[in-house]
Each structure stands twice: as C-alpha cells, then as structure tokens.
C-alpha cells in the first residue's frame, strides 16, 4: 500500500510540472578572432597589440532562461547569464541574474539586469558592446569617463583608472517595464543607496529611466541615469608619473557624497540593405580627486551597416 501511495505522489508531481508549462532554454555565444589594435593616449604614449582575442563582434556568454505560465495571462521566470570570455574568470551569473513576473501590466524584475542605457547605446551604433560600440578598453566613449560601476568619475586618463569604467548593470535593483503601446515602451530601474556600507560598490545608489520607440524601419531610444555614490576616500600613496616618469605623491582624499548623471540618445533607420545610426551622450559628476571637482563630458557618433549579402555585413 505504501509503495502505491508513493508512486501516485510522484505521478502527481510530474503531471503538475507538465501542467505548469515550464520552458527552459540554453543559449550563448563564443566570439573568437584575430585582431590588431593601435591607440594613442594623451600623456601615456603609444600602445599596440596583435593576438587572438575575444569579444570582437559580441560578448561571449552562456545563458539559462526558465519561464513558467501561471495562467490568467501571467507568467514568471528566471534568467542567469554568465561570462565565458577567454582568459577571464567565468562566474555563474556574472552578467545578468534576475527573477521576473509579467502580465498585461508589464514586467517587474529583481536582481542584476542590463539597464536601459545599454539599450540606448546599442541603438546608436551597429557594433553592440564590441569594438566600435564604445565599450572596448582602447576605444570606449561608453567605457571611459563617467561609466564606472560605482558611478565615480576618474580624474586620470590612464588605462588603469579606465578599466571597468562603464555603466552597464546594477546589482540588487528592481526594474519595471511597461507593455508595448503601438511601438512605445518605457521602464524604470532603481537600486537604493546604502550609506552605512563599508564598501564603495555596496553604497552606490542607481536610478535608470528608459524610453524607446520602434515601428517599421525606425528605432529611437533615450536613457537617463543617476548614480548616487559615497566616495569613501583614500590614503595618500606614491606612484610614477605616466608622462614624466618621475615619482610623485598623490594626496589623500576625504570621503564625500557625489552624483553622476548621464543622458543618452540613440537612433537608427533602415533603408533596405543599409542602416544608418546616430548617438549623443552627456555625463556630469564629481571626480574621485576631491569634492566639487566636476567633470563635464559630451560625445557623439555616426554609424553605418550595409548588408553586402545575406551572410556578410559591412559596419
């Protein structure tokens, strides 16, 4: 009797899972290629590299997505996207990791999700987040000043301080996306600032607004970002000047509060085999050097993609 009851319970669980209509998909991309890069940086001289590299046309990743139909037009799911680029530590969920619930009201998600400014930045040019898209280390208008993970602007143009300086996603945030209203969509994501934290990344607040329109051959996207940061300060340290090579002492920095604000506008229009792109950004904030030392940056871009054949595009 006991064996029959257990068998019936297992059968009930299996039929319940089928009724829920859970769909799980696995997708990803591995981008590998040979490249040559040369760049001249003010005050730091000339740099060049020739080797096999990753993420030349796209971001290498593996993504797991599960979605379940809750009935009544409601659904829920989870997405975990991990970095698998060569030479880097592949951590589970290092790119995106969030849960969501959606319906006729739109979608609400919690976790670490790519934000609206990245959507606008990739609307403004055909290169995605790869070289030419503004996110690469050497040629990055979106990786450069003003796009730090903690929202702090650097006062130094060296590659060391530029590393990782971009605004792509915020961990521990809540996001809302509206339904599509005849091509118009909007959204808002928010991460509260934790002023009592002992780590810079933990004390950063993040607010991101996105507006998008896409019907037919035209796409237009706008994003506003405000990052509230507590600069915890730093003790004085010594270094060699990148320009003169002489030793120097960098003065201690006292802790202070600062805000970083970004405005991004991007658009593209398709003419058959050709698509033209344009973008404009502004960034304002305090630098990491001292309170009240503001940084004001503007940039623009033009892009073109032409489909030579069904398998070949020229960007």
mmCIF file of N, CA and C in Angstrom, residues 26-30 59-64 80-84 90 92-93 95-96:
data_model
loop_
_atom_site.group_PDB
_atom_site.id
_atom_site.type_symbol
_atom_site.label_atom_id
_atom_site.label_comp_id
_atom_site.label_asym_id
_atom_site.label_seq_id
_atom_site.Cartn_x
_atom_site.Cartn_y
_atom_site.Cartn_z
ATOM 1 N N UNK A 26 18.580 27.172 -23.239
ATOM 2 C CA UNK A 26 20.004 27.453 -23.049
ATOM 3 C C UNK A 26 20.523 28.068 -24.337
ATOM 4 N N UNK A 27 21.143 29.236 -24.234
ATOM 5 C CA UNK A 27 21.689 29.901 -25.420
ATOM 6 C C UNK A 27 23.031 30.524 -25.061
ATOM 7 N N UNK A 28 23.724 31.053 -26.058
ATOM 8 C CA UNK A 28 25.006 31.681 -25.765
ATOM 9 C C UNK A 28 25.777 32.036 -27.012
ATOM 10 N N UNK A 29 26.987 32.529 -26.796
ATOM 11 C CA UNK A 29 27.842 32.976 -27.889
ATOM 12 C C UNK A 29 29.297 32.877 -27.461
ATOM 13 N N UNK A 30 30.147 32.355 -28.344
ATOM 14 C CA UNK A 30 31.594 32.380 -28.128
ATOM 15 C C UNK A 30 32.221 33.100 -29.304
ATOM 16 N N UNK A 59 29.606 39.747 -27.120
ATOM 17 C CA UNK A 59 30.059 39.386 -25.783
ATOM 18 C C UNK A 59 29.877 37.885 -25.566
ATOM 19 N N UNK A 60 30.955 37.166 -25.331
ATOM 20 C CA UNK A 60 30.897 35.717 -25.128
ATOM 21 C C UNK A 60 30.165 35.395 -23.839
ATOM 22 N N UNK A 61 29.163 34.525 -23.920
ATOM 23 C CA UNK A 61 28.349 34.235 -22.748
ATOM 24 C C UNK A 61 27.598 32.924 -22.919
ATOM 25 N N UNK A 62 27.079 32.426 -21.815
ATOM 26 C CA UNK A 62 26.136 31.319 -21.832
ATOM 27 C C UNK A 62 24.967 31.713 -20.937
ATOM 28 N N UNK A 63 23.742 31.496 -21.433
ATOM 29 C CA UNK A 63 22.549 31.990 -20.753
ATOM 30 C C UNK A 63 21.544 30.866 -20.523
ATOM 31 N N UNK A 64 21.031 30.785 -19.300
ATOM 32 C CA UNK A 64 19.966 29.847 -18.935
ATOM 33 C C UNK A 64 18.718 30.660 -18.618
ATOM 34 N N UNK A 80 19.778 33.592 -15.961
ATOM 35 C CA UNK A 80 21.148 33.613 -15.450
ATOM 36 C C UNK A 80 22.090 33.637 -16.640
ATOM 37 N N UNK A 81 22.847 34.721 -16.783
ATOM 38 C CA UNK A 81 23.776 34.900 -17.902
ATOM 39 C C UNK A 81 25.195 35.026 -17.365
ATOM 40 N N UNK A 82 26.108 34.187 -17.879
ATOM 41 C CA UNK A 82 27.467 34.125 -17.344
ATOM 42 C C UNK A 82 28.502 34.476 -18.396
ATOM 43 N N UNK A 83 29.583 35.114 -17.949
ATOM 44 C CA UNK A 83 30.701 35.489 -18.796
ATOM 45 C C UNK A 83 31.558 34.260 -19.084
ATOM 46 N N UNK A 84 31.823 33.978 -20.370
ATOM 47 C CA UNK A 84 32.700 32.852 -20.718
ATOM 48 C C UNK A 84 33.801 33.300 -21.666
ATOM 49 N N UNK A 90 35.073 32.812 -15.283
ATOM 50 C CA UNK A 90 33.667 32.656 -15.636
ATOM 51 C C UNK A 90 32.868 32.361 -14.375
ATOM 52 N N UNK A 92 29.211 32.153 -12.399
ATOM 53 C CA UNK A 92 27.802 31.947 -12.700
ATOM 54 C C UNK A 92 27.017 33.217 -12.384
ATOM 55 N N UNK A 93 26.306 33.725 -13.390
ATOM 56 C CA UNK A 93 25.531 34.933 -13.202
ATOM 57 C C UNK A 93 26.348 36.207 -13.171
ATOM 58 N N UNK A 95 27.089 38.206 -15.567
ATOM 59 C CA UNK A 95 26.488 39.236 -16.408
ATOM 60 C C UNK A 95 25.111 39.633 -15.877
ATOM 61 N N UNK A 96 24.151 38.736 -15.990
ATOM 62 C CA UNK A 96 22.803 39.008 -15.516
ATOM 63 C C UNK A 96 22.310 37.856 -14.657
#
